[in-house]
Short mmCIF file of C-alpha atoms in Angstrom, two decimals:
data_model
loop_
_atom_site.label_atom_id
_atom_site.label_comp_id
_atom_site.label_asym_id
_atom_site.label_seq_id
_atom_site.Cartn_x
_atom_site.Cartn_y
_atom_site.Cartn_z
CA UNK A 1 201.14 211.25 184.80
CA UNK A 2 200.63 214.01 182.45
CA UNK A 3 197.42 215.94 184.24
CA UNK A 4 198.82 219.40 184.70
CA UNK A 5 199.86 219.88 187.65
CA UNK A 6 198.07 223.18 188.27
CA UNK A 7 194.51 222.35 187.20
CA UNK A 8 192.65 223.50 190.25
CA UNK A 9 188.97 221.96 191.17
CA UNK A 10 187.95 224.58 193.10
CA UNK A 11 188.16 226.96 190.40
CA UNK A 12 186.45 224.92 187.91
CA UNK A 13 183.62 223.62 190.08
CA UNK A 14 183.52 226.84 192.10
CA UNK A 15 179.10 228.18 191.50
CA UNK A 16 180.29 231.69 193.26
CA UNK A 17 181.53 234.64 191.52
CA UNK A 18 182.18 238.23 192.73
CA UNK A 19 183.05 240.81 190.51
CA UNK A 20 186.23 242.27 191.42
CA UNK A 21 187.24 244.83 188.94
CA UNK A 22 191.26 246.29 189.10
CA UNK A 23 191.40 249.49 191.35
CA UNK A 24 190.62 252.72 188.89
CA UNK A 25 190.42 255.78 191.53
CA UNK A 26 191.89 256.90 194.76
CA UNK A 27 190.08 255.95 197.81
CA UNK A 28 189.53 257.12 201.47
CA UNK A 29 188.37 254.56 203.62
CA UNK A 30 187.73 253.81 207.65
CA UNK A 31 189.62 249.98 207.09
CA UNK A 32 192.39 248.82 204.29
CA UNK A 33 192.62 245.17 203.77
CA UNK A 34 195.39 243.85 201.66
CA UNK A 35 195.00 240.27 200.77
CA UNK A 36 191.82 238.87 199.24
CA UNK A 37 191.77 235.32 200.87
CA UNK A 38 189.43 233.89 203.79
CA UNK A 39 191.15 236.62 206.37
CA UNK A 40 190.87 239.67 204.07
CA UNK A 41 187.15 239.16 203.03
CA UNK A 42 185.94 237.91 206.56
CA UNK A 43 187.40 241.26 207.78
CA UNK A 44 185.79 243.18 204.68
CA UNK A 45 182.11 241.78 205.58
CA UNK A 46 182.65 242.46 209.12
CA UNK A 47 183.38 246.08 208.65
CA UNK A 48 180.46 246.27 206.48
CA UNK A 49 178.41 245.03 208.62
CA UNK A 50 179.60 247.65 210.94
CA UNK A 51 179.07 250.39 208.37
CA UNK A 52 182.43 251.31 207.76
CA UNK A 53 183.60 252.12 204.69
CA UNK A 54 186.50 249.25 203.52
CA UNK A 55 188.33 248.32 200.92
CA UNK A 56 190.56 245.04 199.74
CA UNK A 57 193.04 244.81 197.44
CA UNK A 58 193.97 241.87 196.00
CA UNK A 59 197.37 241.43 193.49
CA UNK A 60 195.44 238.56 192.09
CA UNK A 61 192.07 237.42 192.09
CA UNK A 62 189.70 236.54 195.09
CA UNK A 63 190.58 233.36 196.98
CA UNK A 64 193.76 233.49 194.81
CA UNK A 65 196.02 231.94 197.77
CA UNK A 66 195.42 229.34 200.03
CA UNK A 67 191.95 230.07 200.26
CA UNK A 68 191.40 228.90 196.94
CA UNK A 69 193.53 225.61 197.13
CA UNK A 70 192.44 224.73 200.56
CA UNK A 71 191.59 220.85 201.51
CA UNK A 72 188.31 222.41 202.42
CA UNK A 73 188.00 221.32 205.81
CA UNK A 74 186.55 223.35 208.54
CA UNK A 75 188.51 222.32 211.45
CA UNK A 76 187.95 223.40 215.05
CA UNK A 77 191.37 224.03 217.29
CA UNK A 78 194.41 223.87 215.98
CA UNK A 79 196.75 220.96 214.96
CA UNK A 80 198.13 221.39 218.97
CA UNK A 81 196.75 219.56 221.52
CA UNK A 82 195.18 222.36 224.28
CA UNK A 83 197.23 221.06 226.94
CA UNK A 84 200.46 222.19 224.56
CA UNK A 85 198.52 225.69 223.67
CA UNK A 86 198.34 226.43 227.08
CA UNK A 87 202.08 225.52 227.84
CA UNK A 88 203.15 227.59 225.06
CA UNK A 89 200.66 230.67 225.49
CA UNK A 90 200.16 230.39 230.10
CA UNK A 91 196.55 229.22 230.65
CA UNK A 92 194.41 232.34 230.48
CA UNK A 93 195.45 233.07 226.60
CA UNK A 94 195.48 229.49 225.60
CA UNK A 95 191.84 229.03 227.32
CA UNK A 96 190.66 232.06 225.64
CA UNK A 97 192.42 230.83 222.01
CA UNK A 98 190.94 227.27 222.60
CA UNK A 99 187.61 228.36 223.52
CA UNK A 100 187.34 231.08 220.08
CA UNK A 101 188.56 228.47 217.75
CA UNK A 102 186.16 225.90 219.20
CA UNK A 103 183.56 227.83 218.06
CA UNK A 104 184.81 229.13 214.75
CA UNK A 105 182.75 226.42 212.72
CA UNK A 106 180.18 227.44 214.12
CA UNK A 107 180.66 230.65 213.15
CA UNK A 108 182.09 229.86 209.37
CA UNK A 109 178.33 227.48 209.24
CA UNK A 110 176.55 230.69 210.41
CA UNK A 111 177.57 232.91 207.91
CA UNK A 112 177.59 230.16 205.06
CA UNK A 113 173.75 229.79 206.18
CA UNK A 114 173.02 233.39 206.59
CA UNK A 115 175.00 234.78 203.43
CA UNK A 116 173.37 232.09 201.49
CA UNK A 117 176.72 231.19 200.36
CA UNK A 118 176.62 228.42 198.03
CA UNK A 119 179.75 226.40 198.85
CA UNK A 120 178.90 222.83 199.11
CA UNK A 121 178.80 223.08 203.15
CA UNK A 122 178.37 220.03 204.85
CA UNK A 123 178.26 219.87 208.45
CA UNK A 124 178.89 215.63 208.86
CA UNK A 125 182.39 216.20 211.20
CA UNK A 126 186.05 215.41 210.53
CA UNK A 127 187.86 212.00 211.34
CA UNK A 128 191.48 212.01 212.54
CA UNK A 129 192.65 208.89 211.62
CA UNK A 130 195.31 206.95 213.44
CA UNK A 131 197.76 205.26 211.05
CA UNK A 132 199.26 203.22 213.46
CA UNK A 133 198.71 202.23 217.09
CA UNK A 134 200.95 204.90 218.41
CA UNK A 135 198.73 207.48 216.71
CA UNK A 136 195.69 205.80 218.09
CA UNK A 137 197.36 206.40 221.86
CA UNK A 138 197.61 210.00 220.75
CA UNK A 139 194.01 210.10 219.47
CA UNK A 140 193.09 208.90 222.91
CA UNK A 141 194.83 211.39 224.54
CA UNK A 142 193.82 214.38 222.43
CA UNK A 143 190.45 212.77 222.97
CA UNK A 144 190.33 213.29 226.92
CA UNK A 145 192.14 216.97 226.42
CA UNK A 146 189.69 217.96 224.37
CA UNK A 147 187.10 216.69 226.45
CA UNK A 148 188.57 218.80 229.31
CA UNK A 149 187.83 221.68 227.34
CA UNK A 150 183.94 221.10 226.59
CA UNK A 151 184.69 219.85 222.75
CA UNK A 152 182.35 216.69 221.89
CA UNK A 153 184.59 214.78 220.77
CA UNK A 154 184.34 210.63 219.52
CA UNK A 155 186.82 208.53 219.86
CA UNK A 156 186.07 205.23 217.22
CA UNK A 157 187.39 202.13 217.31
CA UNK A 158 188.92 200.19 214.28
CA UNK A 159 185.59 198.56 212.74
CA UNK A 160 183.09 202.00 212.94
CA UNK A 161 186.53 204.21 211.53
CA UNK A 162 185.99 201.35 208.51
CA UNK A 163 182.55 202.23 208.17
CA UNK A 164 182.53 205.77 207.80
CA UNK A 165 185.63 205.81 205.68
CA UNK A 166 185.21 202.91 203.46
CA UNK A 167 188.78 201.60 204.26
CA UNK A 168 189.92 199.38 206.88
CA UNK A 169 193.49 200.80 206.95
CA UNK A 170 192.97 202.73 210.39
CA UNK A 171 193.32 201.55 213.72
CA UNK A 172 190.43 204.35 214.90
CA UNK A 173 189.71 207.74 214.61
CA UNK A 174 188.61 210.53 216.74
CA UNK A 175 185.40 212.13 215.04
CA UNK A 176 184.56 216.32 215.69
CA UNK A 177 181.18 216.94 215.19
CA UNK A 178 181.37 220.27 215.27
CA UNK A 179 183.49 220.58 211.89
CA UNK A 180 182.64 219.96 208.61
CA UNK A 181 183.97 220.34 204.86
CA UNK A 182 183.68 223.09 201.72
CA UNK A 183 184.40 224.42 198.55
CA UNK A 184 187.06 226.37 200.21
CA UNK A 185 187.22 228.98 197.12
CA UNK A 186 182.87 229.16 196.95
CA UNK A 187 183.00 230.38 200.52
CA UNK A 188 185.67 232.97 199.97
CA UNK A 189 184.25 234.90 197.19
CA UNK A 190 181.32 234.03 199.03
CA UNK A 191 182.54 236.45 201.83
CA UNK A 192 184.01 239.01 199.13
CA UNK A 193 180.15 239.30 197.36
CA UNK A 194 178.55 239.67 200.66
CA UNK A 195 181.03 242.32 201.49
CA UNK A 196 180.46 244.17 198.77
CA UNK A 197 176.62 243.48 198.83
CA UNK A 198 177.06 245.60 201.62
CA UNK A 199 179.28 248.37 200.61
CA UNK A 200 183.15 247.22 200.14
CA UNK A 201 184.85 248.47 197.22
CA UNK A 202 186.92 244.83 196.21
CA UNK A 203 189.74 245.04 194.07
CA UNK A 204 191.42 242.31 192.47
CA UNK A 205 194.54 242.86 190.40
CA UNK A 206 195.82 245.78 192.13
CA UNK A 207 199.07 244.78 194.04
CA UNK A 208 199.84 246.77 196.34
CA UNK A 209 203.40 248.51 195.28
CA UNK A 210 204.32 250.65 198.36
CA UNK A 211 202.81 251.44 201.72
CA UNK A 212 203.25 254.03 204.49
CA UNK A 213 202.13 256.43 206.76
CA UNK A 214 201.64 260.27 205.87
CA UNK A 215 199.64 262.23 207.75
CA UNK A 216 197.81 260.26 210.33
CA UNK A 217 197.00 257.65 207.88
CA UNK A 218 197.54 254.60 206.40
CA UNK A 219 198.41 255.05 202.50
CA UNK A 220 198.77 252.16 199.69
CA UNK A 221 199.88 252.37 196.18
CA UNK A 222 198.47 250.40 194.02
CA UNK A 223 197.86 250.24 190.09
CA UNK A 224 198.42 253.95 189.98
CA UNK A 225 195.96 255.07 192.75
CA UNK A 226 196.46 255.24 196.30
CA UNK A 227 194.11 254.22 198.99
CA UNK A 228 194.14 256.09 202.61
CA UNK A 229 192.58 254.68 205.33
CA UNK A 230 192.83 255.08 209.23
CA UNK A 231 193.48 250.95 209.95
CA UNK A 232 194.83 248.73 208.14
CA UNK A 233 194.61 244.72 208.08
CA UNK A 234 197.53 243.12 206.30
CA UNK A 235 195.95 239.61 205.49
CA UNK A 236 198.27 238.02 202.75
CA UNK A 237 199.39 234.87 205.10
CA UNK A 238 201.65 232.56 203.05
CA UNK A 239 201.15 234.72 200.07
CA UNK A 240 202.95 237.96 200.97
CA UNK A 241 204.30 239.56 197.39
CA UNK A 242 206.92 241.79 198.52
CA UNK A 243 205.66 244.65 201.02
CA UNK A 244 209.12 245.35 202.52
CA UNK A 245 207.61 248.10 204.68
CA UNK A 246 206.37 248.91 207.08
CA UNK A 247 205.51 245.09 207.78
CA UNK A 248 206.62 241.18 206.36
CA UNK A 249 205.08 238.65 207.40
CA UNK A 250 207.76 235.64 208.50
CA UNK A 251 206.89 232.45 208.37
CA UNK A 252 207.80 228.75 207.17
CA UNK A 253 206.10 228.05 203.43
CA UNK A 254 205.29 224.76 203.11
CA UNK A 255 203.68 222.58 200.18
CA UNK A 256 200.45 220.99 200.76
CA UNK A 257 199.36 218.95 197.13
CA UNK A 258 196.25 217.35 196.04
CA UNK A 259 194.71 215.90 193.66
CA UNK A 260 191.24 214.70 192.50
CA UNK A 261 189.77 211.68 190.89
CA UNK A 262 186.98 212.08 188.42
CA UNK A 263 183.47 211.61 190.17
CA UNK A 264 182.71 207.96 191.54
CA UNK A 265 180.59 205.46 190.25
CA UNK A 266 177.49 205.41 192.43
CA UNK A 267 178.78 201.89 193.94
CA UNK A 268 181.90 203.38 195.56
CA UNK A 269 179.75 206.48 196.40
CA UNK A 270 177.65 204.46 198.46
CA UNK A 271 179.86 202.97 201.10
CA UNK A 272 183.48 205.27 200.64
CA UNK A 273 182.69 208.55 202.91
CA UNK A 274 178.85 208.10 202.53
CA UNK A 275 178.86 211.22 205.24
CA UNK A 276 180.89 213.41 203.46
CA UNK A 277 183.19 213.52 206.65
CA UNK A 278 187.21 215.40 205.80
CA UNK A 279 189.98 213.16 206.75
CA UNK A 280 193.54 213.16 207.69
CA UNK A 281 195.92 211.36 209.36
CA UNK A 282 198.35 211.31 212.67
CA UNK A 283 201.63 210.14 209.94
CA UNK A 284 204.56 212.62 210.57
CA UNK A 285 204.28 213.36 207.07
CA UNK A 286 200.44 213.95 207.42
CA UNK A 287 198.00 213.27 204.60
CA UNK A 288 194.28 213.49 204.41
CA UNK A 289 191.57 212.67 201.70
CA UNK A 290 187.89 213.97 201.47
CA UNK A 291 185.09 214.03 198.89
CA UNK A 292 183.20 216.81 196.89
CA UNK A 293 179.52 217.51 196.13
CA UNK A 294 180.42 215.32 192.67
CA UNK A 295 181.65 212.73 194.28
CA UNK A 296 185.38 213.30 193.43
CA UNK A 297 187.95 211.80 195.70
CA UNK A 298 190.61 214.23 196.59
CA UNK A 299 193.80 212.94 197.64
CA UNK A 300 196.33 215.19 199.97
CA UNK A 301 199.72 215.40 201.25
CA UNK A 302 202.66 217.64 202.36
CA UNK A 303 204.73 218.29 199.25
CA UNK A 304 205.40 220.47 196.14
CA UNK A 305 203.81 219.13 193.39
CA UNK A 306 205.24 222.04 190.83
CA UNK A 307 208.88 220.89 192.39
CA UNK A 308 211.48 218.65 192.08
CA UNK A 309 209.73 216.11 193.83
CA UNK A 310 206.33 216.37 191.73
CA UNK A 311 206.27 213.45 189.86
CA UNK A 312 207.34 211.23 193.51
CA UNK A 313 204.11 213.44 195.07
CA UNK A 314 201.92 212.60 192.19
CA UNK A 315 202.50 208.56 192.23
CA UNK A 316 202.49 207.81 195.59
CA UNK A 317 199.10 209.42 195.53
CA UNK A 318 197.38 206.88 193.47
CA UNK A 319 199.30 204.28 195.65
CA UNK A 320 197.86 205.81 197.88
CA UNK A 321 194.68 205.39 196.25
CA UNK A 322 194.69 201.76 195.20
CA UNK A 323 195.46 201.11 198.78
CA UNK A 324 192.70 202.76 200.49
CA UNK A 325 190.08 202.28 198.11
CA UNK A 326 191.02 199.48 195.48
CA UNK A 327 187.72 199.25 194.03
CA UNK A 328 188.28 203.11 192.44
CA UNK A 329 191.78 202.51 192.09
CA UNK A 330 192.16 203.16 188.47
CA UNK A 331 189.97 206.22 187.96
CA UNK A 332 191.44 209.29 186.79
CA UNK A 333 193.19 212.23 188.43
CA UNK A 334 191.66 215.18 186.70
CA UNK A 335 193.04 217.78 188.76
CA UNK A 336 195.82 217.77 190.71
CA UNK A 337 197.17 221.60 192.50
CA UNK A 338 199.27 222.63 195.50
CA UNK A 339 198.86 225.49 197.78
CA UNK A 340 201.72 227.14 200.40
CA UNK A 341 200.92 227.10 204.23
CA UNK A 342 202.09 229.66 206.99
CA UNK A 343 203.97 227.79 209.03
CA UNK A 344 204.82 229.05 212.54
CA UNK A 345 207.59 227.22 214.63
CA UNK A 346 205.40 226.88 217.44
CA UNK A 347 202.24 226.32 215.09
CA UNK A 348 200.26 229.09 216.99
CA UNK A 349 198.73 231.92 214.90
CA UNK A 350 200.36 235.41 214.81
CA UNK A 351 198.64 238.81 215.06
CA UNK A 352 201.27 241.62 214.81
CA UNK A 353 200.54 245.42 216.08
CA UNK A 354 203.12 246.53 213.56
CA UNK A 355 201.98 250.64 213.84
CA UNK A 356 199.20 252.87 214.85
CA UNK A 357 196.13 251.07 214.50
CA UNK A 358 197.32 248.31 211.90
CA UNK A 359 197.73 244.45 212.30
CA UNK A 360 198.93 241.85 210.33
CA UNK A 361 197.49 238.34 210.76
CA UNK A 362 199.12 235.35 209.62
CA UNK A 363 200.20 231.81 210.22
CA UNK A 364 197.24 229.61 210.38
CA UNK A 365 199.51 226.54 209.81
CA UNK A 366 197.30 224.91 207.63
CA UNK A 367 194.68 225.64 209.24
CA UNK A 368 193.02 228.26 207.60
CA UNK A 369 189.23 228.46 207.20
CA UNK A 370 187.85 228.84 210.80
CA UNK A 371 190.81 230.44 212.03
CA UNK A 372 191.20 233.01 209.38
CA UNK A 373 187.44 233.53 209.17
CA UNK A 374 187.28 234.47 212.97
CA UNK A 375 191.22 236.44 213.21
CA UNK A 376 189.71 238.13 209.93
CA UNK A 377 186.31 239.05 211.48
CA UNK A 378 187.97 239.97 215.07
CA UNK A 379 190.99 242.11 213.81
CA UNK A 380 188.00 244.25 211.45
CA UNK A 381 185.96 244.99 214.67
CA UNK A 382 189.61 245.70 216.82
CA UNK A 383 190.70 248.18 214.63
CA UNK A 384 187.39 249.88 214.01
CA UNK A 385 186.69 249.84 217.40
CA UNK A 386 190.70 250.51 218.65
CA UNK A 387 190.21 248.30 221.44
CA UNK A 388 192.20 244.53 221.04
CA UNK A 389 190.16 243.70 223.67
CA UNK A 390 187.51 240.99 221.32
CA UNK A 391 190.71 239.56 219.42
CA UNK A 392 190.72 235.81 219.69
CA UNK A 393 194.69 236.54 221.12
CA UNK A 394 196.90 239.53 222.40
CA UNK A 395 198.93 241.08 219.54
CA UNK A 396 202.41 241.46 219.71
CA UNK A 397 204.78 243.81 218.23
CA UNK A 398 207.35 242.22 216.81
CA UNK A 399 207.67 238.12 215.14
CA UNK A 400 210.12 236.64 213.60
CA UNK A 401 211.16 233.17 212.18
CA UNK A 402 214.94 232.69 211.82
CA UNK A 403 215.74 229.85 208.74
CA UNK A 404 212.45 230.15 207.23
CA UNK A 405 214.09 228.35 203.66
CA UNK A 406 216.27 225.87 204.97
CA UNK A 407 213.07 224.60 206.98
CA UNK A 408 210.82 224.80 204.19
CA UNK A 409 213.37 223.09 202.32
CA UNK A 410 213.84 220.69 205.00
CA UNK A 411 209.79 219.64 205.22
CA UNK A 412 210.07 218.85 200.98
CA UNK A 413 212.62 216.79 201.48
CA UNK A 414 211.41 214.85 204.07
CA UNK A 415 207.63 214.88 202.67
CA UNK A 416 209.85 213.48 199.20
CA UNK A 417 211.74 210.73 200.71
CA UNK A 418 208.67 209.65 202.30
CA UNK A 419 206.31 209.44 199.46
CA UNK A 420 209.23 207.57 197.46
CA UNK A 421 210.01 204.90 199.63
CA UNK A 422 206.25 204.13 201.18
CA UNK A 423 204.24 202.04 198.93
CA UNK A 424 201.83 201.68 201.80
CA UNK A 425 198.69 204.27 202.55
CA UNK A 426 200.26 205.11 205.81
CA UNK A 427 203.07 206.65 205.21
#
């Protein structure tokens, strides 16, 4: 395969721009954001909103992170089930967690519709696909939890899952209506222009070199200039450049690769996600596929595809390919990218109270448009307001992951060995 390997579609087919010129003066601001992703320019519009004066700055360009290689879909909950949320967090936090992420497409459609953000939105659901009968069991059973918990979820047997994918691979699926799929970078500068629309100074280019506290305030270096501000949101997530101090942000990085197809002939189009709904899968090593407003098909999976292990990543995705969808086996891969997720050991989101009137969210686990859109939006209004009281979750002090690179290294491996020895789409 000799598409480079970090040929990004969301860049090239991204229709939203926001200028974001390198900081060139000294600021003094209610709210500093560092970290220009879905998190950082949620929290920027939100203080807006609010009046407040805010600025981000960004060490590389809007949406640089994550939020700009993103499988685009806007999930509801997290990858735990909400019985397991509520055993890990006691019942009133994990309720209250459950309950705010529920919501949070609606809240990422809301401000898509109202910013007149032009980001390919479409609101058609998600389909978690069971690759084998054992993940079918668990699709039932995340089915009735769910239900428990007022989400309208559908759980679809083998021929309607065939249907709406175009595949017959699947033994079922459980559908959420209430998500959806994006152009994952559109929507973040989308945020970033409606935040400074209203006000935000946005800064791209400017890492931030050092950061303290002098004087009652929170002050950054960056590009020469310093910015002061009373809060502070550190919103880097798996793209943390160095900050030692005050606050790091510890997590797992893992590798999440995809890579896109050139657009399908009207035939496929037709009867291969005619709904536009994002997939993935229940495999251990989880995949998912989706389409764009083109009609590309974008293949997924856990794994570095800049590593070692890129060229094993690379071919068992058009495997992958020819066995879901044989009749667009053969078309092109045009782009192919991969992005690093925030993992957390327990796979629950972190906000950290790391000094006076500063957090640091983090850790979406691959999960980051909803959640990071509503952690962004809640920790602006928190800190503006110094009450944690709206915050989707209690902050806490103090996190820490102990063998963050022998686990990351650990997750390659075993996301390499699996896409070498599967020929077969479920693996």
């Amino acid at each position: 395969m000799t598409i480079d390997r970090a040929s990004i579609l969301w860049r090239a087919s991204s229709r939203e721009q926001v200028e974001a010129p390198p900081l060139d003066r000294s600021l003094t601001v209610d709210l500093l954001v560092v970290g220009g992703g879905f998190t950082g320019a949620a929290a920027a519009l939100e203080a807006a909103r609010r009046g407040a004066s805010v600025c981000v700055l960004e060490a590389e360009i809007i949406g640089h992170g994550g939020s700009g290689r993103n499988v685009g879909l806007v999930n509801a909950g997290l990858w735990l089930t909400p019985d397991t949320v509520m055993a890990q967090m006691g019942e009133a936090a994990g309720r209250k967690l459950i309950g705010t992420l529920g919501e949070a497409p609606r809240r990422v459609f809301d401000l898509i519709e109202g910013e007149g953000i032009d980001c390919e939105a479409t609101r058609n659901g998600t389909l978690h696909l069971a690759h084998s009968p054992a993940g079918l069991r668990d699709l039932e059973e995340r089915c009735r939890q769910g239900r428990r918990h007022g989400a309208p979820l559908q759980l679809l047997d083998r021929e309607e899952t065939a249907r709406r994918t175009g595949t017959g691979a699947y033994h079922g699926a459980l559908l959420d209506p209430r998500a959806g799929t994006i152009q994952p970078l559109s929507y973040c500068r989308g945020l970033a222009r409606a935040a400074k629309a209203r006000g935000a100074a946005i800064h791209a280019g400017s890492a931030v070199q050092n950061l303290s506290r002098r004087n009652d305030l929170w002050v950054a270096a960056a590009n020469g200039h310093e910015v002061k501000a009373r809060a502070l949101l550190i919103a880097t997530n798996a793209y943390h450049l160095g900050i030692e101090l005050p606050f790091k942000p510890e997590f797992v990085p893992v590798s999440y690769c995809q890579l896109a197809t050139t657009p399908m002939p009207d035939a496929a189009r037709r009867h291969i996600l005619a709904n536009g709904e994002g997939c993935w899968d229940t495999a251990t090593v989880m995949s998912s596929f989706r389409i764009d407003q083109a009609g590309r098909m974008i293949i997924g999976g856990i794994g570095n595809l800049e590593g070692p292990g890129g060229t094993v990543h690379a071919s068992w995705a058009r495997r992958k390919l020819r066995k879901l969808f044989p009749s667009i086996a053969d078309l092109p891969f045009e782009h192919a990218w991969r992005g690093r997720i925030a993992m957390t050991t327990d796979h629950i989101p972190k906000i950290v109270e790391f000094g006076p009137h500063a957090y640091a969210s983090f850790g979406y686990s691959g999960r980051g448009i909803a959640p990071g859109t509503v952690f962004g939006t809640q920790a602006a209004a928190a800190l503006l307001e110094e009450s944690p009281a709206g915050l989707p979750m209690e902050p806490v002090k103090h996190y820490s992951e102990r063998f963050t690179g022998i686990k990351a290294a650990y997750y390659e491996l075993g996301a390499t060995l699996t896409h070498m020895i599967s020929p077969s789409p479920l693996g």
